[in-house]
mmCIF file with all atom_site columns, C-alpha atoms and ligand atoms in Angstrom:
data_model
loop_
_atom_site.group_PDB
_atom_site.id
_atom_site.type_symbol
_atom_site.label_atom_id
_atom_site.label_alt_id
_atom_site.label_comp_id
_atom_site.label_asym_id
_atom_site.label_entity_id
_atom_site.label_seq_id
_atom_site.pdbx_PDB_ins_code
_atom_site.Cartn_x
_atom_site.Cartn_y
_atom_site.Cartn_z
_atom_site.occupancy
_atom_site.B_iso_or_equiv
_atom_site.pdbx_formal_charge
_atom_site.auth_seq_id
_atom_site.auth_comp_id
_atom_site.auth_asym_id
_atom_site.auth_atom_id
_atom_site.pdbx_PDB_model_num
ATOM   1   C  CA  . MET A 1 1   ? 78.362 -18.794 22.797  1.00 51.00 ? 26  MET A CA  1
ATOM   2   C  CA  . THR A 1 2   ? 74.611 -18.684 22.248  1.00 58.00 ? 27  THR A CA  1
ATOM   3   C  CA  . THR A 1 3   ? 73.080 -21.835 20.809  1.00 63.00 ? 28  THR A CA  1
ATOM   4   C  CA  . PHE A 1 4   ? 69.697 -22.133 19.169  1.00 68.00 ? 29  PHE A CA  1
ATOM   5   C  CA  . THR A 1 5   ? 67.478 -25.153 18.759  1.00 76.00 ? 30  THR A CA  1
ATOM   6   C  CA  . LEU A 1 6   ? 66.631 -25.553 15.095  1.00 78.00 ? 31  LEU A CA  1
ATOM   7   C  CA  . PRO A 1 7   ? 64.281 -24.505 13.607  1.00 83.00 ? 32  PRO A CA  1
ATOM   8   C  CA  . PHE A 1 8   ? 63.818 -21.102 15.217  1.00 80.00 ? 33  PHE A CA  1
ATOM   9   C  CA  . GLN A 1 9   ? 62.282 -17.686 14.723  1.00 82.00 ? 34  GLN A CA  1
ATOM   10  C  CA  . LEU A 1 10  ? 63.856 -14.419 15.862  1.00 80.00 ? 35  LEU A CA  1
ATOM   11  C  CA  . ASP A 1 11  ? 62.463 -10.940 16.323  1.00 80.00 ? 36  ASP A CA  1
ATOM   12  C  CA  . PHE A 1 12  ? 65.150 -8.335  16.460  1.00 78.00 ? 37  PHE A CA  1
ATOM   13  C  CA  . ASP A 1 13  ? 65.539 -4.616  16.451  1.00 81.00 ? 38  ASP A CA  1
ATOM   14  C  CA  . PRO A 1 14  ? 68.444 -3.942  14.093  1.00 78.00 ? 39  PRO A CA  1
ATOM   15  C  CA  . HIS A 1 15  ? 69.337 -0.859  16.154  1.00 78.00 ? 40  HIS A CA  1
ATOM   16  C  CA  . ALA A 1 16  ? 69.636 -2.819  19.431  1.00 76.00 ? 41  ALA A CA  1
ATOM   17  C  CA  . LEU A 1 17  ? 72.781 -4.642  18.375  1.00 71.00 ? 42  LEU A CA  1
ATOM   18  C  CA  . GLY A 1 18  ? 74.383 -4.738  21.799  1.00 67.00 ? 43  GLY A CA  1
ATOM   19  C  CA  . GLU A 1 19  ? 71.376 -6.432  23.346  1.00 69.00 ? 44  GLU A CA  1
ATOM   20  C  CA  . PHE A 1 20  ? 71.176 -9.276  20.868  1.00 72.00 ? 45  PHE A CA  1
ATOM   21  C  CA  . PRO A 1 21  ? 72.128 -12.752 22.218  1.00 70.00 ? 46  PRO A CA  1
ATOM   22  C  CA  . ALA A 1 22  ? 74.642 -13.354 19.434  1.00 71.00 ? 47  ALA A CA  1
ATOM   23  C  CA  . SER A 1 23  ? 77.556 -15.771 19.285  1.00 73.00 ? 48  SER A CA  1
ATOM   24  C  CA  . LYS A 1 24  ? 79.810 -12.768 18.763  1.00 85.00 ? 49  LYS A CA  1
ATOM   25  C  CA  . THR A 1 25  ? 79.433 -8.994  18.981  1.00 89.00 ? 50  THR A CA  1
ATOM   26  C  CA  . ILE A 1 26  ? 82.347 -7.067  17.505  1.00 93.00 ? 51  ILE A CA  1
ATOM   27  C  CA  . ILE A 1 27  ? 83.059 -3.354  17.673  1.00 95.00 ? 52  ILE A CA  1
ATOM   28  C  CA  . ARG A 1 28  ? 85.617 -1.828  15.342  1.00 98.00 ? 53  ARG A CA  1
ATOM   29  C  CA  . ARG A 1 29  ? 87.015 1.540   16.331  1.00 98.00 ? 54  ARG A CA  1
ATOM   30  C  CA  . LEU A 1 30  ? 89.261 3.825   14.297  1.00 98.00 ? 55  LEU A CA  1
ATOM   31  C  CA  . SER A 1 31  ? 92.321 2.520   16.177  1.00 98.00 ? 56  SER A CA  1
ATOM   32  C  CA  . ASP A 1 32  ? 91.531 -0.985  14.824  1.00 98.00 ? 57  ASP A CA  1
ATOM   33  C  CA  . MET A 1 33  ? 91.359 0.383   11.299  1.00 97.00 ? 58  MET A CA  1
ATOM   34  C  CA  . SER A 1 34  ? 94.030 3.049   10.952  1.00 96.00 ? 59  SER A CA  1
ATOM   35  C  CA  . ALA A 1 35  ? 95.888 1.014   8.312   1.00 96.00 ? 60  ALA A CA  1
ATOM   36  C  CA  . TYR A 1 36  ? 92.801 0.834   6.096   1.00 97.00 ? 61  TYR A CA  1
ATOM   37  C  CA  . TYR A 1 37  ? 92.292 4.591   5.563   1.00 97.00 ? 62  TYR A CA  1
ATOM   38  C  CA  . GLN A 1 38  ? 94.316 6.648   3.067   1.00 96.00 ? 63  GLN A CA  1
ATOM   39  C  CA  . ASP A 1 39  ? 94.586 9.904   5.011   1.00 97.00 ? 64  ASP A CA  1
ATOM   40  C  CA  . LYS A 1 40  ? 97.043 8.928   7.761   1.00 96.00 ? 65  LYS A CA  1
ATOM   41  C  CA  . ALA A 1 41  ? 97.390 12.524  9.015   1.00 97.00 ? 66  ALA A CA  1
ATOM   42  C  CA  . LYS A 1 42  ? 93.614 12.709  9.538   1.00 98.00 ? 67  LYS A CA  1
ATOM   43  C  CA  . VAL A 1 43  ? 93.620 9.321   11.314  1.00 98.00 ? 68  VAL A CA  1
ATOM   44  C  CA  . ALA A 1 44  ? 96.338 10.558  13.690  1.00 98.00 ? 69  ALA A CA  1
ATOM   45  C  CA  . GLU A 1 45  ? 94.535 13.868  14.281  1.00 98.00 ? 70  GLU A CA  1
ATOM   46  C  CA  . ILE A 1 46  ? 91.246 12.151  15.186  1.00 98.00 ? 71  ILE A CA  1
ATOM   47  C  CA  . LEU A 1 47  ? 92.934 9.508   17.353  1.00 98.00 ? 72  LEU A CA  1
ATOM   48  C  CA  . ASN A 1 48  ? 94.685 12.254  19.250  1.00 98.00 ? 73  ASN A CA  1
ATOM   49  C  CA  . ALA A 1 49  ? 91.286 13.461  20.480  1.00 98.00 ? 74  ALA A CA  1
ATOM   50  C  CA  . GLU A 1 50  ? 89.078 10.316  20.499  1.00 98.00 ? 75  GLU A CA  1
ATOM   51  C  CA  . ASP A 1 51  ? 88.718 6.766   19.186  1.00 98.00 ? 76  ASP A CA  1
ATOM   52  C  CA  . PRO A 1 52  ? 85.346 6.725   17.398  1.00 98.00 ? 77  PRO A CA  1
ATOM   53  C  CA  . THR A 1 53  ? 83.422 3.528   16.727  1.00 98.00 ? 78  THR A CA  1
ATOM   54  C  CA  . ILE A 1 54  ? 83.285 3.054   12.958  1.00 98.00 ? 79  ILE A CA  1
ATOM   55  C  CA  . TYR A 1 55  ? 81.016 -0.021  12.900  1.00 98.00 ? 80  TYR A CA  1
ATOM   56  C  CA  . ARG A 1 56  ? 79.748 -2.902  14.950  1.00 95.00 ? 81  ARG A CA  1
ATOM   57  C  CA  . PHE A 1 57  ? 78.218 -6.239  14.081  1.00 93.00 ? 82  PHE A CA  1
ATOM   58  C  CA  . TRP A 1 58  ? 76.811 -9.343  15.647  1.00 89.00 ? 83  TRP A CA  1
ATOM   59  C  CA  . GLU A 1 59  ? 77.018 -12.816 14.189  1.00 88.00 ? 84  GLU A CA  1
ATOM   60  C  CA  . ILE A 1 60  ? 75.398 -16.151 14.843  1.00 85.00 ? 85  ILE A CA  1
ATOM   61  C  CA  . GLU A 1 61  ? 77.705 -18.870 13.604  1.00 79.00 ? 86  GLU A CA  1
ATOM   62  C  CA  . GLN A 1 62  ? 76.039 -22.246 13.038  1.00 71.00 ? 87  GLN A CA  1
ATOM   63  C  CA  . GLU A 1 63  ? 79.315 -24.037 13.672  1.00 64.00 ? 88  GLU A CA  1
ATOM   64  C  CA  . ASN A 1 64  ? 77.814 -27.473 14.218  1.00 65.00 ? 89  ASN A CA  1
ATOM   65  C  CA  . ALA A 1 65  ? 75.549 -27.355 11.209  1.00 66.00 ? 90  ALA A CA  1
ATOM   66  C  CA  . PRO A 1 66  ? 77.773 -28.088 8.190   1.00 69.00 ? 91  PRO A CA  1
ATOM   67  C  CA  . ARG A 1 67  ? 74.970 -27.460 5.724   1.00 75.00 ? 92  ARG A CA  1
ATOM   68  C  CA  . GLY A 1 68  ? 73.475 -24.617 7.757   1.00 84.00 ? 93  GLY A CA  1
ATOM   69  C  CA  . LEU A 1 69  ? 73.719 -20.846 7.442   1.00 89.00 ? 94  LEU A CA  1
ATOM   70  C  CA  . SER A 1 70  ? 75.496 -18.259 9.535   1.00 89.00 ? 95  SER A CA  1
ATOM   71  C  CA  . PHE A 1 71  ? 74.146 -14.733 9.679   1.00 89.00 ? 96  PHE A CA  1
ATOM   72  C  CA  . GLY A 1 72  ? 74.691 -11.363 11.272  1.00 91.00 ? 97  GLY A CA  1
ATOM   73  C  CA  . VAL A 1 73  ? 73.788 -7.697  11.241  1.00 93.00 ? 98  VAL A CA  1
ATOM   74  C  CA  . THR A 1 74  ? 76.319 -4.917  10.674  1.00 95.00 ? 99  THR A CA  1
ATOM   75  C  CA  . CYS A 1 75  ? 75.786 -1.248  11.552  1.00 95.00 ? 100 CYS A CA  1
ATOM   76  C  CA  . ILE A 1 76  ? 78.223 1.305   10.109  1.00 97.00 ? 101 ILE A CA  1
ATOM   77  C  CA  . TYR A 1 77  ? 77.927 4.700   11.772  1.00 97.00 ? 102 TYR A CA  1
ATOM   78  C  CA  . ALA A 1 78  ? 77.755 7.815   9.590   1.00 98.00 ? 103 ALA A CA  1
ATOM   79  C  CA  . GLY A 1 79  ? 80.933 9.812   9.090   1.00 97.00 ? 104 GLY A CA  1
ATOM   80  C  CA  . SER A 1 80  ? 84.189 10.009  7.209   1.00 97.00 ? 105 SER A CA  1
ATOM   81  C  CA  . ILE A 1 81  ? 87.924 9.893   7.833   1.00 98.00 ? 106 ILE A CA  1
ATOM   82  C  CA  . GLY A 1 82  ? 89.245 12.671  5.625   1.00 97.00 ? 107 GLY A CA  1
ATOM   83  C  CA  . ARG A 1 83  ? 87.347 12.218  2.352   1.00 97.00 ? 108 ARG A CA  1
ATOM   84  C  CA  . GLU A 1 84  ? 86.746 8.469   2.821   1.00 98.00 ? 109 GLU A CA  1
ATOM   85  C  CA  . PHE A 1 85  ? 83.385 7.451   4.243   1.00 98.00 ? 110 PHE A CA  1
ATOM   86  C  CA  . HIS A 1 86  ? 83.207 5.095   7.219   1.00 98.00 ? 111 HIS A CA  1
ATOM   87  C  CA  . MET A 1 87  ? 83.585 1.533   5.961   1.00 98.00 ? 112 MET A CA  1
ATOM   88  C  CA  . THR A 1 88  ? 84.312 -2.041  7.001   1.00 98.00 ? 113 THR A CA  1
ATOM   89  C  CA  . LYS A 1 89  ? 87.793 -3.557  6.753   1.00 98.00 ? 114 LYS A CA  1
ATOM   90  C  CA  . GLY A 1 90  ? 86.685 -5.854  3.929   1.00 98.00 ? 115 GLY A CA  1
ATOM   91  C  CA  . HIS A 1 91  ? 87.937 -9.357  3.309   1.00 98.00 ? 116 HIS A CA  1
ATOM   92  C  CA  . PHE A 1 92  ? 88.209 -12.343 0.960   1.00 98.00 ? 117 PHE A CA  1
ATOM   93  C  CA  . HIS A 1 93  ? 86.782 -15.716 1.941   1.00 97.00 ? 118 HIS A CA  1
ATOM   94  C  CA  . THR A 1 94  ? 89.541 -18.310 2.043   1.00 95.00 ? 119 THR A CA  1
ATOM   95  C  CA  . SER A 1 95  ? 87.214 -21.282 1.655   1.00 91.00 ? 120 SER A CA  1
ATOM   96  C  CA  . PRO A 1 96  ? 84.376 -21.639 -0.872  1.00 91.00 ? 121 PRO A CA  1
ATOM   97  C  CA  . GLY A 1 97  ? 81.234 -19.809 0.220   1.00 94.00 ? 122 GLY A CA  1
ATOM   98  C  CA  . ASP A 1 98  ? 79.149 -17.011 -1.256  1.00 97.00 ? 123 ASP A CA  1
ATOM   99  C  CA  . GLU A 1 99  ? 77.453 -14.316 0.831   1.00 98.00 ? 124 GLU A CA  1
ATOM   100 C  CA  . LEU A 1 100 ? 74.187 -12.374 0.638   1.00 98.00 ? 125 LEU A CA  1
ATOM   101 C  CA  . TYR A 1 101 ? 73.622 -8.829  1.939   1.00 98.00 ? 126 TYR A CA  1
ATOM   102 C  CA  . ILE A 1 102 ? 70.163 -7.310  2.451   1.00 97.00 ? 127 ILE A CA  1
ATOM   103 C  CA  . THR A 1 103 ? 69.962 -3.617  3.393   1.00 97.00 ? 128 THR A CA  1
ATOM   104 C  CA  . LEU A 1 104 ? 67.764 -2.913  6.430   1.00 95.00 ? 129 LEU A CA  1
ATOM   105 C  CA  . SER A 1 105 ? 68.236 0.846   6.785   1.00 95.00 ? 130 SER A CA  1
ATOM   106 C  CA  . GLY A 1 106 ? 70.360 3.760   5.682   1.00 97.00 ? 131 GLY A CA  1
ATOM   107 C  CA  . ARG A 1 107 ? 72.312 3.878   2.432   1.00 98.00 ? 132 ARG A CA  1
ATOM   108 C  CA  . GLY A 1 108 ? 75.685 2.676   1.325   1.00 98.00 ? 133 GLY A CA  1
ATOM   109 C  CA  . LYS A 1 109 ? 77.850 0.952   -1.247  1.00 98.00 ? 134 LYS A CA  1
ATOM   110 C  CA  . LEU A 1 110 ? 79.283 -2.523  -1.587  1.00 98.00 ? 135 LEU A CA  1
ATOM   111 C  CA  . ALA A 1 111 ? 82.791 -2.507  -3.077  1.00 98.00 ? 136 ALA A CA  1
ATOM   112 C  CA  . MET A 1 112 ? 83.989 -5.812  -4.563  1.00 98.00 ? 137 MET A CA  1
ATOM   113 C  CA  . PHE A 1 113 ? 86.935 -7.035  -6.589  1.00 98.00 ? 138 PHE A CA  1
ATOM   114 C  CA  . SER A 1 114 ? 88.311 -10.378 -7.718  1.00 97.00 ? 139 SER A CA  1
ATOM   115 C  CA  . ARG A 1 115 ? 91.951 -11.419 -8.052  1.00 96.00 ? 140 ARG A CA  1
ATOM   116 C  CA  . GLU A 1 116 ? 91.264 -11.753 -11.791 1.00 96.00 ? 141 GLU A CA  1
ATOM   117 C  CA  . GLY A 1 117 ? 90.749 -7.985  -11.937 1.00 95.00 ? 142 GLY A CA  1
ATOM   118 C  CA  . ASP A 1 118 ? 86.952 -7.620  -12.002 1.00 98.00 ? 143 ASP A CA  1
ATOM   119 C  CA  . VAL A 1 119 ? 85.853 -4.562  -9.979  1.00 98.00 ? 144 VAL A CA  1
ATOM   120 C  CA  . LYS A 1 120 ? 82.250 -3.765  -8.966  1.00 97.00 ? 145 LYS A CA  1
ATOM   121 C  CA  . THR A 1 121 ? 80.880 -1.103  -6.620  1.00 97.00 ? 146 THR A CA  1
ATOM   122 C  CA  . LEU A 1 122 ? 77.115 -1.514  -6.094  1.00 97.00 ? 147 LEU A CA  1
ATOM   123 C  CA  . ASP A 1 123 ? 74.423 0.527   -4.335  1.00 98.00 ? 148 ASP A CA  1
ATOM   124 C  CA  . MET A 1 124 ? 72.907 -0.768  -1.091  1.00 98.00 ? 149 MET A CA  1
ATOM   125 C  CA  . LEU A 1 125 ? 69.532 0.781   -0.242  1.00 98.00 ? 150 LEU A CA  1
ATOM   126 C  CA  . PRO A 1 126 ? 66.635 -0.520  1.887   1.00 96.00 ? 151 PRO A CA  1
ATOM   127 C  CA  . GLY A 1 127 ? 64.974 -3.304  -0.089  1.00 91.00 ? 152 GLY A CA  1
ATOM   128 C  CA  . SER A 1 128 ? 68.058 -4.100  -2.157  1.00 94.00 ? 153 SER A CA  1
ATOM   129 C  CA  . MET A 1 129 ? 69.910 -7.384  -2.004  1.00 97.00 ? 154 MET A CA  1
ATOM   130 C  CA  . CYS A 1 130 ? 73.491 -7.963  -3.146  1.00 98.00 ? 155 CYS A CA  1
ATOM   131 C  CA  . TYR A 1 131 ? 75.004 -11.346 -3.962  1.00 98.00 ? 156 TYR A CA  1
ATOM   132 C  CA  . ILE A 1 132 ? 78.737 -11.747 -3.334  1.00 98.00 ? 157 ILE A CA  1
ATOM   133 C  CA  . PRO A 1 133 ? 80.398 -14.664 -5.171  1.00 98.00 ? 158 PRO A CA  1
ATOM   134 C  CA  . THR A 1 134 ? 83.166 -16.525 -3.299  1.00 97.00 ? 159 THR A CA  1
ATOM   135 C  CA  . ALA A 1 135 ? 86.016 -15.088 -5.351  1.00 97.00 ? 160 ALA A CA  1
ATOM   136 C  CA  . TYR A 1 136 ? 85.223 -11.432 -4.585  1.00 98.00 ? 161 TYR A CA  1
ATOM   137 C  CA  . ALA A 1 137 ? 86.672 -9.377  -1.736  1.00 98.00 ? 162 ALA A CA  1
ATOM   138 C  CA  . HIS A 1 138 ? 83.877 -7.294  -0.206  1.00 98.00 ? 163 HIS A CA  1
ATOM   139 C  CA  . ARG A 1 139 ? 83.668 -4.094  1.820   1.00 98.00 ? 164 ARG A CA  1
ATOM   140 C  CA  . THR A 1 140 ? 80.635 -1.978  2.754   1.00 98.00 ? 165 THR A CA  1
ATOM   141 C  CA  . ILE A 1 141 ? 80.672 1.816   3.007   1.00 98.00 ? 166 ILE A CA  1
ATOM   142 C  CA  . ASN A 1 142 ? 78.160 4.160   4.698   1.00 98.00 ? 167 ASN A CA  1
ATOM   143 C  CA  . THR A 1 143 ? 77.537 7.009   2.229   1.00 98.00 ? 168 THR A CA  1
ATOM   144 C  CA  . GLY A 1 144 ? 74.547 8.496   4.068   1.00 97.00 ? 169 GLY A CA  1
ATOM   145 C  CA  . ALA A 1 145 ? 73.854 10.735  7.049   1.00 96.00 ? 170 ALA A CA  1
ATOM   146 C  CA  . ASP A 1 146 ? 72.301 7.939   9.178   1.00 97.00 ? 171 ASP A CA  1
ATOM   147 C  CA  . GLU A 1 147 ? 73.334 4.521   10.421  1.00 96.00 ? 172 GLU A CA  1
ATOM   148 C  CA  . PHE A 1 148 ? 73.731 2.033   7.557   1.00 97.00 ? 173 PHE A CA  1
ATOM   149 C  CA  . ILE A 1 149 ? 72.464 -1.387  8.663   1.00 96.00 ? 174 ILE A CA  1
ATOM   150 C  CA  . PHE A 1 150 ? 72.383 -4.643  6.707   1.00 96.00 ? 175 PHE A CA  1
ATOM   151 C  CA  . LEU A 1 151 ? 71.823 -8.345  7.226   1.00 95.00 ? 176 LEU A CA  1
ATOM   152 C  CA  . ALA A 1 152 ? 74.484 -10.785 5.981   1.00 96.00 ? 177 ALA A CA  1
ATOM   153 C  CA  . VAL A 1 153 ? 74.037 -14.524 5.407   1.00 95.00 ? 178 VAL A CA  1
ATOM   154 C  CA  . TRP A 1 154 ? 76.875 -16.945 4.596   1.00 94.00 ? 179 TRP A CA  1
ATOM   155 C  CA  . PRO A 1 155 ? 77.724 -20.655 4.898   1.00 91.00 ? 180 PRO A CA  1
ATOM   156 C  CA  . PRO A 1 156 ? 79.319 -21.701 8.212   1.00 84.00 ? 181 PRO A CA  1
ATOM   157 C  CA  . SER A 1 157 ? 83.061 -22.126 8.811   1.00 80.00 ? 182 SER A CA  1
ATOM   158 C  CA  . ILE A 1 158 ? 84.251 -19.527 6.314   1.00 89.00 ? 183 ILE A CA  1
ATOM   159 C  CA  . ALA A 1 159 ? 87.699 -18.145 7.119   1.00 90.00 ? 184 ALA A CA  1
ATOM   160 C  CA  . HIS A 1 160 ? 88.419 -14.478 6.405   1.00 95.00 ? 185 HIS A CA  1
ATOM   161 C  CA  . ASP A 1 161 ? 91.533 -13.116 4.659   1.00 97.00 ? 186 ASP A CA  1
ATOM   162 C  CA  . TYR A 1 162 ? 92.194 -9.522  5.797   1.00 97.00 ? 187 TYR A CA  1
ATOM   163 C  CA  . GLU A 1 163 ? 95.924 -9.584  4.929   1.00 97.00 ? 188 GLU A CA  1
ATOM   164 C  CA  . THR A 1 164 ? 95.443 -9.135  1.179   1.00 97.00 ? 189 THR A CA  1
ATOM   165 C  CA  . ILE A 1 165 ? 93.369 -5.996  1.800   1.00 98.00 ? 190 ILE A CA  1
ATOM   166 C  CA  . LEU A 1 166 ? 95.884 -4.660  4.305   1.00 96.00 ? 191 LEU A CA  1
ATOM   167 C  CA  . LYS A 1 167 ? 98.728 -5.124  1.798   1.00 96.00 ? 192 LYS A CA  1
ATOM   168 C  CA  . GLY A 1 168 ? 97.065 -3.950  -1.427  1.00 97.00 ? 193 GLY A CA  1
ATOM   169 C  CA  . GLY A 1 169 ? 93.817 -2.158  -0.556  1.00 97.00 ? 194 GLY A CA  1
ATOM   170 C  CA  . PHE A 1 170 ? 90.689 -2.056  -2.728  1.00 98.00 ? 195 PHE A CA  1
ATOM   171 C  CA  . PRO A 1 171 ? 91.004 -0.814  -6.357  1.00 98.00 ? 196 PRO A CA  1
ATOM   172 C  CA  . GLN A 1 172 ? 88.307 1.814   -5.771  1.00 97.00 ? 197 GLN A CA  1
ATOM   173 C  CA  . LEU A 1 173 ? 87.609 4.268   -2.946  1.00 97.00 ? 198 LEU A CA  1
ATOM   174 C  CA  . VAL A 1 174 ? 84.229 5.777   -2.042  1.00 98.00 ? 199 VAL A CA  1
ATOM   175 C  CA  . VAL A 1 175 ? 84.796 9.401   -1.075  1.00 98.00 ? 200 VAL A CA  1
ATOM   176 C  CA  . LYS A 1 176 ? 83.007 12.664  -0.362  1.00 96.00 ? 201 LYS A CA  1
ATOM   177 C  CA  . GLY A 1 177 ? 83.110 14.973  -3.367  1.00 92.00 ? 202 GLY A CA  1
ATOM   178 C  CA  . GLU A 1 178 ? 82.009 18.590  -3.807  1.00 88.00 ? 203 GLU A CA  1
ATOM   179 C  CA  . GLN A 1 179 ? 78.781 19.495  -1.964  1.00 85.00 ? 204 GLN A CA  1
ATOM   180 C  CA  . GLU A 1 180 ? 78.675 16.125  -0.173  1.00 81.00 ? 205 GLU A CA  1
ATOM   181 C  CA  . ALA A 1 181 ? 78.434 14.189  -3.456  1.00 94.00 ? 206 ALA A CA  1
ATOM   182 C  CA  . VAL A 1 182 ? 79.376 10.500  -3.290  1.00 97.00 ? 207 VAL A CA  1
ATOM   183 C  CA  . GLN A 1 183 ? 82.253 9.737   -5.633  1.00 97.00 ? 208 GLN A CA  1
ATOM   184 C  CA  . ILE A 1 184 ? 83.901 6.488   -6.651  1.00 97.00 ? 209 ILE A CA  1
ATOM   185 C  CA  . ILE A 1 185 ? 87.562 7.072   -7.498  1.00 96.00 ? 210 ILE A CA  1
ATOM   186 C  CA  . GLU A 1 186 ? 90.528 4.847   -8.317  1.00 97.00 ? 211 GLU A CA  1
ATOM   187 C  CA  . ASN A 1 187 ? 92.693 4.050   -5.297  1.00 97.00 ? 212 ASN A CA  1
ATOM   188 C  CA  . PRO A 1 188 ? 96.149 5.473   -6.091  1.00 94.00 ? 213 PRO A CA  1
ATOM   189 C  CA  . SER A 1 189 ? 97.838 3.107   -3.630  1.00 93.00 ? 214 SER A CA  1
ATOM   190 C  CA  . HIS A 1 190 ? 96.076 -0.098  -4.746  1.00 96.00 ? 215 HIS A CA  1
ATOM   191 C  CA  . GLN A 1 191 ? 98.419 -2.999  -5.492  1.00 94.00 ? 216 GLN A CA  1
ATOM   192 C  CA  . ARG A 1 192 ? 97.554 -6.406  -6.884  1.00 90.00 ? 217 ARG A CA  1
ATOM   193 C  CA  . VAL A 1 193 ? 98.744 -8.829  -4.217  1.00 88.00 ? 218 VAL A CA  1
HETATM 194 C  C1  . M6P B 2 .   ? 79.161 -8.604  7.610   1.00 91.06 ? 322 M6P B C1  1
HETATM 195 C  C2  . M6P B 2 .   ? 79.617 -9.933  7.196   1.00 91.06 ? 322 M6P B C2  1
HETATM 196 C  C3  . M6P B 2 .   ? 80.555 -10.474 8.206   1.00 91.06 ? 322 M6P B C3  1
HETATM 197 C  C4  . M6P B 2 .   ? 81.689 -9.467  8.422   1.00 91.06 ? 322 M6P B C4  1
HETATM 198 C  C5  . M6P B 2 .   ? 81.140 -8.118  8.849   1.00 91.06 ? 322 M6P B C5  1
HETATM 199 C  C6  . M6P B 2 .   ? 82.203 -7.033  9.044   1.00 91.06 ? 322 M6P B C6  1
HETATM 200 O  O1  . M6P B 2 .   ? 78.375 -8.758  8.762   1.00 91.06 ? 322 M6P B O1  1
HETATM 201 O  O2  . M6P B 2 .   ? 80.258 -9.896  5.945   1.00 91.06 ? 322 M6P B O2  1
HETATM 202 O  O3  . M6P B 2 .   ? 81.074 -11.706 7.754   1.00 91.06 ? 322 M6P B O3  1
HETATM 203 O  O4  . M6P B 2 .   ? 82.597 -9.977  9.344   1.00 91.06 ? 322 M6P B O4  1
HETATM 204 O  O5  . M6P B 2 .   ? 80.238 -7.693  7.849   1.00 91.06 ? 322 M6P B O5  1
HETATM 205 O  O6  . M6P B 2 .   ? 83.106 -6.933  7.980   1.00 91.06 ? 322 M6P B O6  1
HETATM 206 P  P1  . M6P B 2 .   ? 84.672 -7.198  8.170   1.00 91.06 ? 322 M6P B P1  1
HETATM 207 O  O7  . M6P B 2 .   ? 84.792 -8.642  8.611   1.00 91.06 ? 322 M6P B O7  1
HETATM 208 O  O8  . M6P B 2 .   ? 85.258 -6.945  6.822   1.00 91.06 ? 322 M6P B O8  1
HETATM 209 O  O9  . M6P B 2 .   ? 85.157 -6.285  9.225   1.00 91.06 ? 322 M6P B O9  1
HETATM 210 ZN ZN1 . ZN  B 3 .   ? 82.352 -12.130 3.911   1.00 91.06 ? 323 ZN  B ZN1 1
#
């Protein structure tokens, strides 16, 4: 675990994620995410040949700073699994804590929904910032031809709920339409959990 003396300043190259002295560096491959994609036949076909990296992120958790901030950078590689663009697993926060995303490069979408039934899918482009309230599950999707990279900031000690997403999915899917168009469609297998 990397520790920093507060206050501090960091210079980082968002593309050099593996070299960053983070608390955690996590790589998610297709085999980690097969349950999250709709097109199971396509997942099996790809996994038969290779296990591509879908995204990776580093995080610096300020675990001993109760009023501090944790932060990290996520890079989602370009591509799709069937019609669905590469995306993160997505999660709810199980303890109170909002989150802020700032796009560094590439283009994508932020899909969100609350248990009360509010559904929002927002654009993420360089220079745009998205605010995620505690009650909203959130997933990011790379809809472009390049790496999609964003900075995330959240309060420390937030626990993540992935189970609800695994069981019921997101209400909307971001998919490739005709002539590479980006389409937002209803998820036919979404269930309110
Ligand atoms: C962002 C933040 C992290 C999150 C990561 C990957 O960096 O929201 O908290 O862990 O994206 O997303 P997921 O945890 O859904 O795989
Ligand atoms: Zn989060």
